[in-house]
CSV table of C-alpha atoms in Angstrom, one decimal:
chain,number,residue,atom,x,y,z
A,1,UNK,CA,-14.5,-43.4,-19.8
A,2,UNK,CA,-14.4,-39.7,-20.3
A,3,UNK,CA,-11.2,-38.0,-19.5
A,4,UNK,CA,-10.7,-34.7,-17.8
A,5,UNK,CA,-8.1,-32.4,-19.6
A,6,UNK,CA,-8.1,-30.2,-16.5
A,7,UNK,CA,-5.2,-30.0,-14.4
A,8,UNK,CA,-4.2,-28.8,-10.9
A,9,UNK,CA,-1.4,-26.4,-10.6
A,10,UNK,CA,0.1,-24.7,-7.4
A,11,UNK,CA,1.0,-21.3,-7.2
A,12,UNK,CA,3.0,-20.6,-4.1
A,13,UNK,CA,3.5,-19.8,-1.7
A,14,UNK,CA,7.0,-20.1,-2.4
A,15,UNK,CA,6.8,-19.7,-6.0
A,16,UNK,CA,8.8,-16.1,-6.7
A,17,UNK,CA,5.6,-15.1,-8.5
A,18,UNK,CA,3.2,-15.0,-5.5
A,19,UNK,CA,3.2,-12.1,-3.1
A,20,UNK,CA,3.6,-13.0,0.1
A,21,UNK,CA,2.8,-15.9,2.0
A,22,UNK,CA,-0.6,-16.9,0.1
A,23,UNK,CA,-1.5,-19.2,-2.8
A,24,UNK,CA,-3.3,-19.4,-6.3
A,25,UNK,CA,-5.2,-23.1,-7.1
A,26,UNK,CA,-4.8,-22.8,-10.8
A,27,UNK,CA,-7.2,-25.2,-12.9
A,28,UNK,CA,-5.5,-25.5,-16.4
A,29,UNK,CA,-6.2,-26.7,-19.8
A,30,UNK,CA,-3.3,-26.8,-21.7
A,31,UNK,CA,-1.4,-23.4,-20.8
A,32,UNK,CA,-4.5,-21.4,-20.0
A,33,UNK,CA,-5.8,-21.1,-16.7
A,34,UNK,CA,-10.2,-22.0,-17.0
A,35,UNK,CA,-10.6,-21.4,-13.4
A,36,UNK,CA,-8.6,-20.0,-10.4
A,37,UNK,CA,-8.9,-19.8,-6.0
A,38,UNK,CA,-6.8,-17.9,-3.9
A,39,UNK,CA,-5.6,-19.9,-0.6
A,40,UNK,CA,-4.8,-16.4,1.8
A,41,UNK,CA,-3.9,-17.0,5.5
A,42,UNK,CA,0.3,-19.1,5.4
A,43,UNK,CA,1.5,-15.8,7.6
A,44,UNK,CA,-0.4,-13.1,8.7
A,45,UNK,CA,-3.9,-13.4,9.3
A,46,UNK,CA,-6.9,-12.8,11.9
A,47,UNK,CA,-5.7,-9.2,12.7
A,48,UNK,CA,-9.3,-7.9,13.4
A,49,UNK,CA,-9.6,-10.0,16.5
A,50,UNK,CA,-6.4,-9.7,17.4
A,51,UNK,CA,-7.2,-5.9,17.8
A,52,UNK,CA,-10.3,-6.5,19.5
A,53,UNK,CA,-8.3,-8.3,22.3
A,54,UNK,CA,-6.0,-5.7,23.0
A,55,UNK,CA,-5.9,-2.3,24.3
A,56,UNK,CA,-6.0,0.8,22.4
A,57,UNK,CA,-2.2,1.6,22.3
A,58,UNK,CA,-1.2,-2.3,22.3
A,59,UNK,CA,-2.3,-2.2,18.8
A,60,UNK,CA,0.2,-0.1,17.4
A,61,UNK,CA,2.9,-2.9,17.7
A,62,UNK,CA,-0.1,-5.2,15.7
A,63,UNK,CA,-1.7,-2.7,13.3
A,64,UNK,CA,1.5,-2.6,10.1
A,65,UNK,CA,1.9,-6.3,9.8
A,66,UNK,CA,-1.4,-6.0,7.8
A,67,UNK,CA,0.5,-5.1,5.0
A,68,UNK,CA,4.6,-5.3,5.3
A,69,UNK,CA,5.8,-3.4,2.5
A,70,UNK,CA,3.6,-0.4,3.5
A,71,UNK,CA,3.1,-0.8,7.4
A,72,UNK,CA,2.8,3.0,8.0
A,73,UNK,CA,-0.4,3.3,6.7
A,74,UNK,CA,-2.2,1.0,9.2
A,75,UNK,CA,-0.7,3.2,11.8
A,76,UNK,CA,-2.4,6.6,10.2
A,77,UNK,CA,-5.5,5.1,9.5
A,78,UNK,CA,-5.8,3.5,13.1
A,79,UNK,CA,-4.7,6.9,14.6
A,80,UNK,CA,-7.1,9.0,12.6
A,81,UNK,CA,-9.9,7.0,14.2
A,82,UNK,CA,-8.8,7.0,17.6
A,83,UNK,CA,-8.5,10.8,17.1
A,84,UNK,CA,-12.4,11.1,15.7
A,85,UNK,CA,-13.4,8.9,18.4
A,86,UNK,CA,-11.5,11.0,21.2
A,87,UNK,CA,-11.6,14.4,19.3
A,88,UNK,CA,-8.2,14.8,19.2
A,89,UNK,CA,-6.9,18.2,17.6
A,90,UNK,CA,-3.2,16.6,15.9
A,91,UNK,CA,-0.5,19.5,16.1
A,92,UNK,CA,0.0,21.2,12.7
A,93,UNK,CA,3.6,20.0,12.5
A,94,UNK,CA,2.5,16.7,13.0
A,95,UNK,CA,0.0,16.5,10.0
A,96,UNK,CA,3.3,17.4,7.9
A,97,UNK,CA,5.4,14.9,8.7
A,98,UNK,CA,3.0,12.4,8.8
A,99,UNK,CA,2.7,12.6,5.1
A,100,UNK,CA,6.8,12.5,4.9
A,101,UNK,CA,6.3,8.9,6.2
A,102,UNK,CA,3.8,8.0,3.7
A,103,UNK,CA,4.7,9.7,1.2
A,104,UNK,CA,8.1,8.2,1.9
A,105,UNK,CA,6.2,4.8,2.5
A,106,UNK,CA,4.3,5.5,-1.3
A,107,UNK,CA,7.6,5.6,-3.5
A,108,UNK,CA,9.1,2.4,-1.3
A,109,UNK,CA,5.9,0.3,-1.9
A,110,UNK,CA,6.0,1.7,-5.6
A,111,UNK,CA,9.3,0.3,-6.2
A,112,UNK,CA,9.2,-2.6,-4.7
A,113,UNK,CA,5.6,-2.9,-7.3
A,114,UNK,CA,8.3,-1.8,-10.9
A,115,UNK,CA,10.8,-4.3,-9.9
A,116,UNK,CA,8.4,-7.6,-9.4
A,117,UNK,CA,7.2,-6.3,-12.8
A,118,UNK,CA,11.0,-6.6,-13.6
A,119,UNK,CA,11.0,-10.3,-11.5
A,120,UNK,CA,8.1,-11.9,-13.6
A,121,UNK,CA,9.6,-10.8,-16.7
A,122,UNK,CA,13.3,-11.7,-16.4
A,123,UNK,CA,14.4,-8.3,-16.5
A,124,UNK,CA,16.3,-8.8,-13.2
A,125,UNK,CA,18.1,-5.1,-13.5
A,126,UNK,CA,15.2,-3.3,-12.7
A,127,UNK,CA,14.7,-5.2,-9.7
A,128,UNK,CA,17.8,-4.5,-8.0
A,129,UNK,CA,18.0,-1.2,-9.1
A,130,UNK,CA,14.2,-0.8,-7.4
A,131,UNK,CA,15.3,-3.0,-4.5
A,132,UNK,CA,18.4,-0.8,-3.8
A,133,UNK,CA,16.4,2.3,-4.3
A,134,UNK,CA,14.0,1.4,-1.6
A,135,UNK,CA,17.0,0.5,0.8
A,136,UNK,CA,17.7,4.3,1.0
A,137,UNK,CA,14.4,5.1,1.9
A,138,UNK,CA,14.5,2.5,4.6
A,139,UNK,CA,17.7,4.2,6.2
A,140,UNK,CA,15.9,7.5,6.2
A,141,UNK,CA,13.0,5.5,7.8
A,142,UNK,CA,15.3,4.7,10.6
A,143,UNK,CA,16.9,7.4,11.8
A,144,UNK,CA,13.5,8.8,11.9
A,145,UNK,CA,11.7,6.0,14.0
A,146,UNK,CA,14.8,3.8,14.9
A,147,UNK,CA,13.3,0.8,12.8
A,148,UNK,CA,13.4,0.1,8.7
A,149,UNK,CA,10.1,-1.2,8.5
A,150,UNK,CA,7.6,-1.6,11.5
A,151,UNK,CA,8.0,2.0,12.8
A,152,UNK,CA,5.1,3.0,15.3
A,153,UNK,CA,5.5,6.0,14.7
A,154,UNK,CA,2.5,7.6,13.6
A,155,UNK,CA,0.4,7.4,17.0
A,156,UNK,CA,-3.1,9.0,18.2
A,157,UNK,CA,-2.4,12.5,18.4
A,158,UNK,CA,0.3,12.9,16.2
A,159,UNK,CA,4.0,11.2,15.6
A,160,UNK,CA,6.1,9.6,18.6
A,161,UNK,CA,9.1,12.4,18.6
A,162,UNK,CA,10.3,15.2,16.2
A,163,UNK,CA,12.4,14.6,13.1
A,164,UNK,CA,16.4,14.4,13.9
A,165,UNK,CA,18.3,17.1,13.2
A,166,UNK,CA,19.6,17.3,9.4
A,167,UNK,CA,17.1,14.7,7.9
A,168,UNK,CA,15.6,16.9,6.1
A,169,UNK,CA,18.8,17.3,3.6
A,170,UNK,CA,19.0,14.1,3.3
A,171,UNK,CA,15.5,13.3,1.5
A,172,UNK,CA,15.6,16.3,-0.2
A,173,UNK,CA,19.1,14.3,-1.5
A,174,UNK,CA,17.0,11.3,-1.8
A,175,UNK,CA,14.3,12.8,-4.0
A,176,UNK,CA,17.2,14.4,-6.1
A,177,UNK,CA,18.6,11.2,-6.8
A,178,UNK,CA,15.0,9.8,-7.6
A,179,UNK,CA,14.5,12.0,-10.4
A,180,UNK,CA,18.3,12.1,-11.4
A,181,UNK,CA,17.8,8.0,-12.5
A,182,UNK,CA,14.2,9.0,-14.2
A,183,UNK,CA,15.4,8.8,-17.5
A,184,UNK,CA,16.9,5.4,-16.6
A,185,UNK,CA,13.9,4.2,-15.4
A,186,UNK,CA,11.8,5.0,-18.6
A,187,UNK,CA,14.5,3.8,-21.1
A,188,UNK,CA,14.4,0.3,-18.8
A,189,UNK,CA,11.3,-0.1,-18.2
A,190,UNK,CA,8.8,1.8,-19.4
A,191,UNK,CA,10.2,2.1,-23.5
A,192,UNK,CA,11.2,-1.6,-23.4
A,193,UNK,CA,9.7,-3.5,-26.0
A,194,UNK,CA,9.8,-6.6,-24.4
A,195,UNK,CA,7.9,-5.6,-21.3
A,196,UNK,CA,5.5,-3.7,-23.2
A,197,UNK,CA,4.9,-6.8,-25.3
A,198,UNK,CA,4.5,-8.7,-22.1
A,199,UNK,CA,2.2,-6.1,-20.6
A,200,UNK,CA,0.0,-4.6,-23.2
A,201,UNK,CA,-3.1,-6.2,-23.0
A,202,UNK,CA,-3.0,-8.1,-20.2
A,203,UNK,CA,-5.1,-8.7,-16.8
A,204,UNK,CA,-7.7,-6.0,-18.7
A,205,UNK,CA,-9.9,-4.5,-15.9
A,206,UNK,CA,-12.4,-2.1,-17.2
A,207,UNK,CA,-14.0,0.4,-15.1
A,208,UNK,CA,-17.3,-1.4,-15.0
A,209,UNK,CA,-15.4,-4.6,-13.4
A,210,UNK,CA,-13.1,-2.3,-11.1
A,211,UNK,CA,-16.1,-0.5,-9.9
A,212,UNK,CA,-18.3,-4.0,-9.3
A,213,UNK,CA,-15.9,-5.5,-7.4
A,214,UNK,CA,-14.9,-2.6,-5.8
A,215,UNK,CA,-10.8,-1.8,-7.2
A,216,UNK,CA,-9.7,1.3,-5.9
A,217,UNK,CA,-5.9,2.5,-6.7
A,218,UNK,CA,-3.8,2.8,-9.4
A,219,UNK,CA,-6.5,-0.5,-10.5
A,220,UNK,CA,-9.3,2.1,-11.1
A,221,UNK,CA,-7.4,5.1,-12.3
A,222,UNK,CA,-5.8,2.9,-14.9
A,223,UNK,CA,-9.6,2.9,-16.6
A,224,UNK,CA,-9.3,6.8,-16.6
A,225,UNK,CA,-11.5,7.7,-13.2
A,226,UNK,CA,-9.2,10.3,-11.1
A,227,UNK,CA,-10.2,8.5,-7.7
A,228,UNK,CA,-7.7,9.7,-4.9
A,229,UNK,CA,-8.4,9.9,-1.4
A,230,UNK,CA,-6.0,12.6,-1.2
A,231,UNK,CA,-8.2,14.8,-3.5
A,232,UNK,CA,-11.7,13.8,-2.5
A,233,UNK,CA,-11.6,13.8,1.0
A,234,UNK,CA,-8.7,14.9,1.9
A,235,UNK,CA,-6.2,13.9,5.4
A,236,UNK,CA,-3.4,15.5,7.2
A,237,UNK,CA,-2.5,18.5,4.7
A,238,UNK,CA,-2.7,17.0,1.4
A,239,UNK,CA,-5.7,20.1,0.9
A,240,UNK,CA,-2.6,22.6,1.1
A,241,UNK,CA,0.1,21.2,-1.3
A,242,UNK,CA,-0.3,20.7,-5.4
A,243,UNK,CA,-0.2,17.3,-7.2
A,244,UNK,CA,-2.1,15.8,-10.2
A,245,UNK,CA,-3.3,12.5,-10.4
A,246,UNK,CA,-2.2,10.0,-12.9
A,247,UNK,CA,-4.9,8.4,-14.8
A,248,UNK,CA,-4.8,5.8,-18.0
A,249,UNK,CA,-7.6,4.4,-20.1
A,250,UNK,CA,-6.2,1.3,-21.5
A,251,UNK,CA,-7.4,-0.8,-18.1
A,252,UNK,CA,-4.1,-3.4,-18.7
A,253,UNK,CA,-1.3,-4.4,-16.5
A,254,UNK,CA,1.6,-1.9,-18.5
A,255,UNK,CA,-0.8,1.3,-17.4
A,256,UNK,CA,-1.1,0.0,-14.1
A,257,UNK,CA,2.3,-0.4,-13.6
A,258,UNK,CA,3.3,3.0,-15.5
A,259,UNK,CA,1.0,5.2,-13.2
A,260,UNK,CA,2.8,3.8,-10.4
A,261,UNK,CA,6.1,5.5,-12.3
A,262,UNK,CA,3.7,8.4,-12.5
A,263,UNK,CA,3.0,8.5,-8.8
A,264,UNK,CA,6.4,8.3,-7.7
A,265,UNK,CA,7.2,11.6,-9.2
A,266,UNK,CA,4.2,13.0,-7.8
A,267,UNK,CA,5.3,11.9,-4.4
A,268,UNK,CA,8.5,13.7,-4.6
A,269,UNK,CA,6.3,16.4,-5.8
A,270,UNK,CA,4.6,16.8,-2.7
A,271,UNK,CA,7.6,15.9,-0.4
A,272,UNK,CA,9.3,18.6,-1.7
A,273,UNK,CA,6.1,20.9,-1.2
A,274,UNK,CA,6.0,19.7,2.6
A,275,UNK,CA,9.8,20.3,3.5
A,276,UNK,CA,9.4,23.6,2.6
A,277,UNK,CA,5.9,24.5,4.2
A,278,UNK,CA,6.1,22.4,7.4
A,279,UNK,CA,6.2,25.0,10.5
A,280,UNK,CA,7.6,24.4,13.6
A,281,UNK,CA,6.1,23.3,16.8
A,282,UNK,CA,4.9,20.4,18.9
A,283,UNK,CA,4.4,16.9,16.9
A,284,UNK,CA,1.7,15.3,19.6
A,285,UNK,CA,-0.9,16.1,22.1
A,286,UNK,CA,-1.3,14.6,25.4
A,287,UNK,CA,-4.6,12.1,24.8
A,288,UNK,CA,-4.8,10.2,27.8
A,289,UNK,CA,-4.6,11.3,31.4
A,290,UNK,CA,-4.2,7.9,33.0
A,291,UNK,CA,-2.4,4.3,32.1
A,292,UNK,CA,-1.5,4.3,28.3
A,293,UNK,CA,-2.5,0.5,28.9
A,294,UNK,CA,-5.8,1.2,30.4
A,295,UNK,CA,-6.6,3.9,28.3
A,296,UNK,CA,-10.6,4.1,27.8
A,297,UNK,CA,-11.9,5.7,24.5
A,298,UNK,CA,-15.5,7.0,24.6
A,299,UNK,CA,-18.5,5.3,23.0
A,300,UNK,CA,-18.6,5.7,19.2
A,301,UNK,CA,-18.4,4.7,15.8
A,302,UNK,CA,-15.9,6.4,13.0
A,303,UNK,CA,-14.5,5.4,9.4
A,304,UNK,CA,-11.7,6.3,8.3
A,305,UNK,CA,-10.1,6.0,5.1
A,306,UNK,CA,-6.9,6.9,3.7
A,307,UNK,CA,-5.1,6.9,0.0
A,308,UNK,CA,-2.8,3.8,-0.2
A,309,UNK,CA,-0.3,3.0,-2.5
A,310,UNK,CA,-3.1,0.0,-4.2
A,311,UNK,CA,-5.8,2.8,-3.2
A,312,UNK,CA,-8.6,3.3,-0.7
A,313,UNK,CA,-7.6,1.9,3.0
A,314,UNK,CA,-10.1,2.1,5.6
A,315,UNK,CA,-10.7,1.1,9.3
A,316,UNK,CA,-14.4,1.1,10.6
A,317,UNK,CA,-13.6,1.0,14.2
A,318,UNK,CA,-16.1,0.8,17.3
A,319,UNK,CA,-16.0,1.6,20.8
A,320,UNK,CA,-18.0,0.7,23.7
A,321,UNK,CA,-16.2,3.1,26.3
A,322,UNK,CA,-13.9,-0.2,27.0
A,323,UNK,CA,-10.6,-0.4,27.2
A,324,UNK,CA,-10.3,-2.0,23.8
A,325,UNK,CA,-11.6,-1.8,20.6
A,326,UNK,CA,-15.4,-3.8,20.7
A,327,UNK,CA,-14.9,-4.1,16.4
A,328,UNK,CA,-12.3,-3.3,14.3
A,329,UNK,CA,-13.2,-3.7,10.5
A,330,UNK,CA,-9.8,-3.5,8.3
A,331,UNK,CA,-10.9,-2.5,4.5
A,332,UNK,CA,-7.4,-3.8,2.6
A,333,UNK,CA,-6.5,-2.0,-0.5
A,334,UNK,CA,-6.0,-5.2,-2.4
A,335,UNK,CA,-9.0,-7.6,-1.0
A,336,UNK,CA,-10.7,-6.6,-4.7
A,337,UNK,CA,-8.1,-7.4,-7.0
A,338,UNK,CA,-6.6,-10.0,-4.8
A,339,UNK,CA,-9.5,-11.9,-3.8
A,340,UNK,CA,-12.3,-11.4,-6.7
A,341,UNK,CA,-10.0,-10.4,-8.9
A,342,UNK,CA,-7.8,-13.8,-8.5
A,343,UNK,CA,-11.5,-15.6,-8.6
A,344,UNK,CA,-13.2,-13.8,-11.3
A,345,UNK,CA,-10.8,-12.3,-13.2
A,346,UNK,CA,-7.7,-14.6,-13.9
A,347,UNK,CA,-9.3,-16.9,-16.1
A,348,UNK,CA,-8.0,-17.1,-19.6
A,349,UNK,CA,-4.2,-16.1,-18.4
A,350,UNK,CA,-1.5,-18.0,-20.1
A,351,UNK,CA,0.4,-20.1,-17.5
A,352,UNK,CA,3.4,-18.0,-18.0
A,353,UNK,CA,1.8,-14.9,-17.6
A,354,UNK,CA,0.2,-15.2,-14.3
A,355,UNK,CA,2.8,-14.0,-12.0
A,356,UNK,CA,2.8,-10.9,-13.7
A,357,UNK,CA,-1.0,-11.0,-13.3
A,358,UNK,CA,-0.7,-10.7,-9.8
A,359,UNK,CA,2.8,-8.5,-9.8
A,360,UNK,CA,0.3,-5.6,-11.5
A,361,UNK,CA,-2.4,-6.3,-8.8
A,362,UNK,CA,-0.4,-5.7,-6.6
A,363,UNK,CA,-2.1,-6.7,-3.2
A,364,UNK,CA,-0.9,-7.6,-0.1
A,365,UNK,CA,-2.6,-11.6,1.4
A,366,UNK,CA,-2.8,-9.9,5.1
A,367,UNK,CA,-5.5,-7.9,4.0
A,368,UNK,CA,-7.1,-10.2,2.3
A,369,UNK,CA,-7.2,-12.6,5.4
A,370,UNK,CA,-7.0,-10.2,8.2
């Protein structure tokens, strides 16, 4: 009787390795993986027709669960196509601090990216230092919004209130502190020969692949294509402030992960740029004349998209005049990468290397399942 050398592995959703509450079926021969299947759907999931059964404004206590380490972008994305579907004019104040909050949202879901790099490796230092990092922009998150991480506070027609008085010092403290541990970060992480060892060469992803399955992000840039959102089409004010774009050409999981180091410094970049342009003024405009809970949006249908921190989010949303959204299509950053790319692309990974497989993926199992 023939005997199958195959062998079923778990991967989560507990394991330390797996993002979020969502599995990896591993099929092994020996320590290589032949064949893979990602199992989505332990937490968060179903968010499409969740939205469909609620009213316009009901969703914005819904919308950032799609992705928990960088809720705010749900809300922008959601608000710029309630805004094209009403014709909204947002205040020009309010286009500048919404890109504080996601620029602010970038570097926190950046850091939280360096240290699982630092998790799947055993370099447990750059984890805490990323960890701790993020904490402080979680207290400047609220004292804006009143809440660390589910804020609401990008809404149709701008932001919910104005910045509080004197926060603007301290993120321009924040940033200062950012680039003050740069050299840190690099010596750590970026010039350690270790993780480059670990890194070099793995989860490959040329531009062919990241374009047929459709990787946007830090995943596509990494094969040298300058894809931003920000740059092509651009949102709020990111057409008035100056920032490059990092791009790579090696395709691997250590260029990934470096041009999210990159991008961090970009971010503060712009932050700085938008501290010291944003004008005064009112931060929202009166949208709805009636019952924020009965709140009709015309007939229409919009896309928006916006620049993520794992690249290209969008919402196709439609309206039948109803008080509620008639569809809501939610196009994750990481469905690619975390779906095909789990599928297609994960085969021939060492055992021990595929936690940091997915750690440089970097998607979030809501939007995959959503």
């Amino acid at each position: 009787m023939k005997m199958s050398k195959e062998v079923k592995l778990f991967l989560g959703p507990n394991h330390p390795g797996m993002h979020g509450n969502s599995s990896v079926h591993l099929y092994v021969e020996g320590d290589t993986v032949v064949r893979s299947r990602l199992v989505p759907g332990f937490l968060h999931r179903g968010f499409e027709k969740l939205m469909e059964r609620r009213g316009w404004m009901q969703n914005l206590a819904l919308i950032p669960r799609i992705c928990v380490p960088e809720p705010d972008i749900n809300e922008m994305v959601y608000a710029m196509a309630v805004e094209a579907l009403t014709g909204t004019e947002v205040p020009e104040r309010a286009h500048w601090i919404r890109m504080i909050i996601l620029e602010l949202a970038r570097i926190a879901s950046h850091l939280m990216a360096l240290g699982g790099v630092g998790g799947s490796t055993g370099l447990y230092t750059i984890s805490h230092w990323t960890l701790a990092d993020r904490d402080r922009i979680l207290d400047i998150f609220e004292k804006i919004t009143g809440a660390r991480i589910y804020h609401m506070y990008i809404v149709p027609g701008g932001v919910r209130k104005d910045l509080p008085e004197g926060i603007e010092s301290e993120i321009v403290e924040f940033l200062d502190y950012i680039e003050s541990r740069s050299d840190e970060f690099e010596n750590l992480l970026l010039k350690n020969r270790i993780i480059r060892t670990r890194t070099e060469g793995l989860a490959l992803l040329t531009r062919e692949e990241a374009l047929e399955i459709g990787v946007t992000g830090v995943g596509l840039r990494a094969t040298g294509l300058p894809y931003d959102i920000r740059k092509i089409d651009p949102y709020a004010k990111y057409d008035s402030v100056a920032f490059d774009i990092p791009t790579a050409t090696e395709g691997d999981a250590f260029a990934r992960f470096t041009l999210k180091y990159y991008e961090m410094m970009q971010s503060i970049r712009i932050l700085r740029q938008v501290l010291e342009k944003m004008p005064e003024g009112p931060v929202n405009a009166k949208i709805s004349s009636g019952s924020a809970l009965r709140w009709r949006v015309p007939e229409g249908t919009v896309y928006t998209h916006i620049e993520s921190s794992r690249g290209e989010y969008g919402y196709f949303v439609v309206s039948d005049g109803g008080e509620r959204p008639y569809r809501i299509n939610v196009r994750g950053a990481s469905f690619p990468q975390g779906l095909y790319g789990v599928e297609k692309l994960l085969a021939g990974t060492r055992i021990e290397d595929v936690a940091l497989w997915l750690t440089t993926m970097d998607f979030c199992p809501p939007e995959i399942d959503r």
